[in-house]
């Protein structure tokens, strides 16, 4: 019912920046919050940032606070993740997800995109 498509990933040097996009289509009105997660090889999927469609209320993981900014354009049904001062440890596949409630638990997000690769070199 809901399709999420990420874009904007790529390979950058440490200290660089990227802007990731997540385009949503389908019955998007059933979802309350949109979030970004990331997963590096050998690691578990971790929460990055969350935003609500209605108020734009934001919440960030401590590990990315200050460098990552989540935003949304309701008219375009698109959520963004602006990343600055990228570090090698930010290297991961970044996924966007949609949930029907305010949560940071991956298991409670019902829709997921395919992911976009972010690679940061020293």
PDB file of C-alpha atoms in Angstrom:
ATOM      1  CA  UNK A   1       0.000   0.000   0.000  1.00  0.00           C
ATOM      2  CA  UNK A   2       2.946   2.318   0.621  1.00  0.00           C
ATOM      3  CA  UNK A   3       6.098   2.514  -1.447  1.00  0.00           C
ATOM      4  CA  UNK A   4       9.256   4.232  -0.232  1.00  0.00           C
ATOM      5  CA  UNK A   5      12.183   4.968  -2.530  1.00  0.00           C
ATOM      6  CA  UNK A   6      15.471   6.348  -1.233  1.00  0.00           C
ATOM      7  CA  UNK A   7      18.009   8.266  -3.280  1.00  0.00           C
ATOM      8  CA  UNK A   8      20.972  10.582  -2.837  1.00  0.00           C
ATOM      9  CA  UNK A   9      23.566   8.190  -1.479  1.00  0.00           C
ATOM     10  CA  UNK A  10      27.092   8.001  -2.798  1.00  0.00           C
ATOM     11  CA  UNK A  11      30.789   7.948  -1.997  1.00  0.00           C
ATOM     12  CA  UNK A  12      32.301  10.995  -0.311  1.00  0.00           C
ATOM     13  CA  UNK A  13      35.390  11.943   1.636  1.00  0.00           C
ATOM     14  CA  UNK A  14      35.293  12.485   5.367  1.00  0.00           C
ATOM     15  CA  UNK A  15      34.012  15.945   6.172  1.00  0.00           C
ATOM     16  CA  UNK A  16      31.757  16.050   3.147  1.00  0.00           C
ATOM     17  CA  UNK A  17      27.990  16.209   3.007  1.00  0.00           C
ATOM     18  CA  UNK A  18      25.074  14.393   1.427  1.00  0.00           C
ATOM     19  CA  UNK A  19      21.340  14.943   1.160  1.00  0.00           C
ATOM     20  CA  UNK A  20      19.269  11.787   1.098  1.00  0.00           C
ATOM     21  CA  UNK A  21      15.692  11.724  -0.149  1.00  0.00           C
ATOM     22  CA  UNK A  22      12.826   9.345   0.494  1.00  0.00           C
ATOM     23  CA  UNK A  23       9.861   9.595  -1.848  1.00  0.00           C
ATOM     24  CA  UNK A  24       6.627   8.071  -0.562  1.00  0.00           C
ATOM     25  CA  UNK A  25       3.686   6.958  -2.654  1.00  0.00           C
ATOM     26  CA  UNK A  26       0.465   5.028  -2.153  1.00  0.00           C
ATOM     27  CA  UNK A  27      -1.684   5.289   0.984  1.00  0.00           C
ATOM     28  CA  UNK A  28       0.795   7.477   2.808  1.00  0.00           C
ATOM     29  CA  UNK A  29      -1.910   9.093   4.945  1.00  0.00           C
ATOM     30  CA  UNK A  30      -2.119   5.978   7.110  1.00  0.00           C
ATOM     31  CA  UNK A  31       1.369   6.675   8.444  1.00  0.00           C
ATOM     32  CA  UNK A  32       2.088   8.991  11.346  1.00  0.00           C
ATOM     33  CA  UNK A  33       5.869   9.138  11.316  1.00  0.00           C
ATOM     34  CA  UNK A  34       8.751   8.719   8.914  1.00  0.00           C
ATOM     35  CA  UNK A  35      12.218   7.711   9.980  1.00  0.00           C
ATOM     36  CA  UNK A  36      15.710   6.997   8.766  1.00  0.00           C
ATOM     37  CA  UNK A  37      17.628   3.918   9.849  1.00  0.00           C
ATOM     38  CA  UNK A  38      21.059   2.710   8.823  1.00  0.00           C
ATOM     39  CA  UNK A  39      22.844  -0.611   8.724  1.00  0.00           C
ATOM     40  CA  UNK A  40      26.552  -1.240   8.218  1.00  0.00           C
ATOM     41  CA  UNK A  41      27.920  -4.666   7.231  1.00  0.00           C
ATOM     42  CA  UNK A  42      27.966  -6.931  10.269  1.00  0.00           C
ATOM     43  CA  UNK A  43      25.965  -4.458  12.362  1.00  0.00           C
ATOM     44  CA  UNK A  44      22.354  -4.355  13.428  1.00  0.00           C
ATOM     45  CA  UNK A  45      19.999  -1.840  11.919  1.00  0.00           C
ATOM     46  CA  UNK A  46      20.020   1.320  14.027  1.00  0.00           C
ATOM     47  CA  UNK A  47      17.691   4.259  14.353  1.00  0.00           C
ATOM     48  CA  UNK A  48      18.946   7.578  12.990  1.00  0.00           C
ATOM     49  CA  UNK A  49      16.154  10.169  12.934  1.00  0.00           C
ATOM     50  CA  UNK A  50      12.371  10.510  12.915  1.00  0.00           C
ATOM     51  CA  UNK A  51       9.840  13.128  11.839  1.00  0.00           C
ATOM     52  CA  UNK A  52       6.042  13.340  11.974  1.00  0.00           C
ATOM     53  CA  UNK A  53       4.058  14.244   8.883  1.00  0.00           C
ATOM     54  CA  UNK A  54       1.678  16.585  10.670  1.00  0.00           C
ATOM     55  CA  UNK A  55       3.734  18.775  12.992  1.00  0.00           C
ATOM     56  CA  UNK A  56       7.236  18.056  11.738  1.00  0.00           C
ATOM     57  CA  UNK A  57       8.341  17.048  15.223  1.00  0.00           C
ATOM     58  CA  UNK A  58      11.887  15.705  15.050  1.00  0.00           C
ATOM     59  CA  UNK A  59      13.908  13.254  17.085  1.00  0.00           C
ATOM     60  CA  UNK A  60      17.507  12.132  16.582  1.00  0.00           C
ATOM     61  CA  UNK A  61      19.770   9.392  17.793  1.00  0.00           C
ATOM     62  CA  UNK A  62      22.527  10.722  20.044  1.00  0.00           C
ATOM     63  CA  UNK A  63      25.164   9.442  17.639  1.00  0.00           C
ATOM     64  CA  UNK A  64      24.049  11.751  14.827  1.00  0.00           C
ATOM     65  CA  UNK A  65      22.622  14.748  16.661  1.00  0.00           C
ATOM     66  CA  UNK A  66      24.245  17.960  15.479  1.00  0.00           C
ATOM     67  CA  UNK A  67      25.323  16.600  12.088  1.00  0.00           C
ATOM     68  CA  UNK A  68      22.116  15.119  10.686  1.00  0.00           C
ATOM     69  CA  UNK A  69      18.949  17.066   9.899  1.00  0.00           C
ATOM     70  CA  UNK A  70      15.665  15.417   8.988  1.00  0.00           C
ATOM     71  CA  UNK A  71      12.968  17.371   7.173  1.00  0.00           C
ATOM     72  CA  UNK A  72       9.885  16.789   5.072  1.00  0.00           C
ATOM     73  CA  UNK A  73       7.968  18.315   2.189  1.00  0.00           C
ATOM     74  CA  UNK A  74       4.367  17.235   2.644  1.00  0.00           C
ATOM     75  CA  UNK A  75       3.321  18.505  -0.781  1.00  0.00           C
ATOM     76  CA  UNK A  76       5.895  16.223  -2.396  1.00  0.00           C
ATOM     77  CA  UNK A  77       5.440  13.349   0.063  1.00  0.00           C
ATOM     78  CA  UNK A  78       9.181  13.375   0.509  1.00  0.00           C
ATOM     79  CA  UNK A  79      11.409  13.123   3.564  1.00  0.00           C
ATOM     80  CA  UNK A  80      15.014  14.280   3.529  1.00  0.00           C
ATOM     81  CA  UNK A  81      18.115  13.605   5.559  1.00  0.00           C
ATOM     82  CA  UNK A  82      20.807  16.265   5.305  1.00  0.00           C
ATOM     83  CA  UNK A  83      24.148  15.011   6.549  1.00  0.00           C
ATOM     84  CA  UNK A  84      27.185  17.211   7.162  1.00  0.00           C
ATOM     85  CA  UNK A  85      30.681  16.476   8.477  1.00  0.00           C
ATOM     86  CA  UNK A  86      30.456  12.882   7.386  1.00  0.00           C
ATOM     87  CA  UNK A  87      32.656  10.378   9.175  1.00  0.00           C
ATOM     88  CA  UNK A  88      33.866   6.943   8.034  1.00  0.00           C
ATOM     89  CA  UNK A  89      31.689   5.387  10.738  1.00  0.00           C
ATOM     90  CA  UNK A  90      28.644   6.828   8.965  1.00  0.00           C
ATOM     91  CA  UNK A  91      29.226   4.337   6.159  1.00  0.00           C
ATOM     92  CA  UNK A  92      26.101   2.208   5.877  1.00  0.00           C
ATOM     93  CA  UNK A  93      23.010   1.508   3.861  1.00  0.00           C
ATOM     94  CA  UNK A  94      20.442   4.130   4.818  1.00  0.00           C
ATOM     95  CA  UNK A  95      16.783   3.144   4.841  1.00  0.00           C
ATOM     96  CA  UNK A  96      13.649   5.195   5.211  1.00  0.00           C
ATOM     97  CA  UNK A  97      10.641   3.715   6.955  1.00  0.00           C
ATOM     98  CA  UNK A  98       7.050   4.573   7.830  1.00  0.00           C
ATOM     99  CA  UNK A  99       5.161   3.861  11.049  1.00  0.00           C
ATOM    100  CA  UNK A 100       1.626   4.386  12.293  1.00  0.00           C
ATOM    101  CA  UNK A 101       2.812   5.611  15.687  1.00  0.00           C
ATOM    102  CA  UNK A 102       5.592   7.595  17.320  1.00  0.00           C
ATOM    103  CA  UNK A 103       8.381   5.081  17.761  1.00  0.00           C
ATOM    104  CA  UNK A 104      12.094   4.417  17.252  1.00  0.00           C
ATOM    105  CA  UNK A 105      11.771   0.631  17.184  1.00  0.00           C
ATOM    106  CA  UNK A 106      12.494  -0.868  13.779  1.00  0.00           C
ATOM    107  CA  UNK A 107       9.998  -3.674  14.400  1.00  0.00           C
ATOM    108  CA  UNK A 108       7.187  -1.123  14.631  1.00  0.00           C
ATOM    109  CA  UNK A 109       7.834   0.362  11.202  1.00  0.00           C
ATOM    110  CA  UNK A 110       5.609  -1.358   8.693  1.00  0.00           C
ATOM    111  CA  UNK A 111       7.013  -0.001   5.408  1.00  0.00           C
ATOM    112  CA  UNK A 112      10.618   0.180   4.249  1.00  0.00           C
ATOM    113  CA  UNK A 113      12.530   1.386   1.232  1.00  0.00           C
ATOM    114  CA  UNK A 114      15.262  -0.539  -0.543  1.00  0.00           C
ATOM    115  CA  UNK A 115      18.009   1.608   0.930  1.00  0.00           C
ATOM    116  CA  UNK A 116      20.701   3.879  -0.446  1.00  0.00           C
ATOM    117  CA  UNK A 117      24.408   3.320   0.119  1.00  0.00           C
ATOM    118  CA  UNK A 118      26.517   5.957   1.846  1.00  0.00           C
ATOM    119  CA  UNK A 119      30.267   5.388   1.799  1.00  0.00           C
ATOM    120  CA  UNK A 120      32.651   7.745   3.580  1.00  0.00           C
ATOM    121  CA  UNK A 121      36.400   7.455   3.053  1.00  0.00           C
ATOM    122  CA  UNK A 122      39.213   8.947   5.131  1.00  0.00           C
TER     123      UNK A 122
END
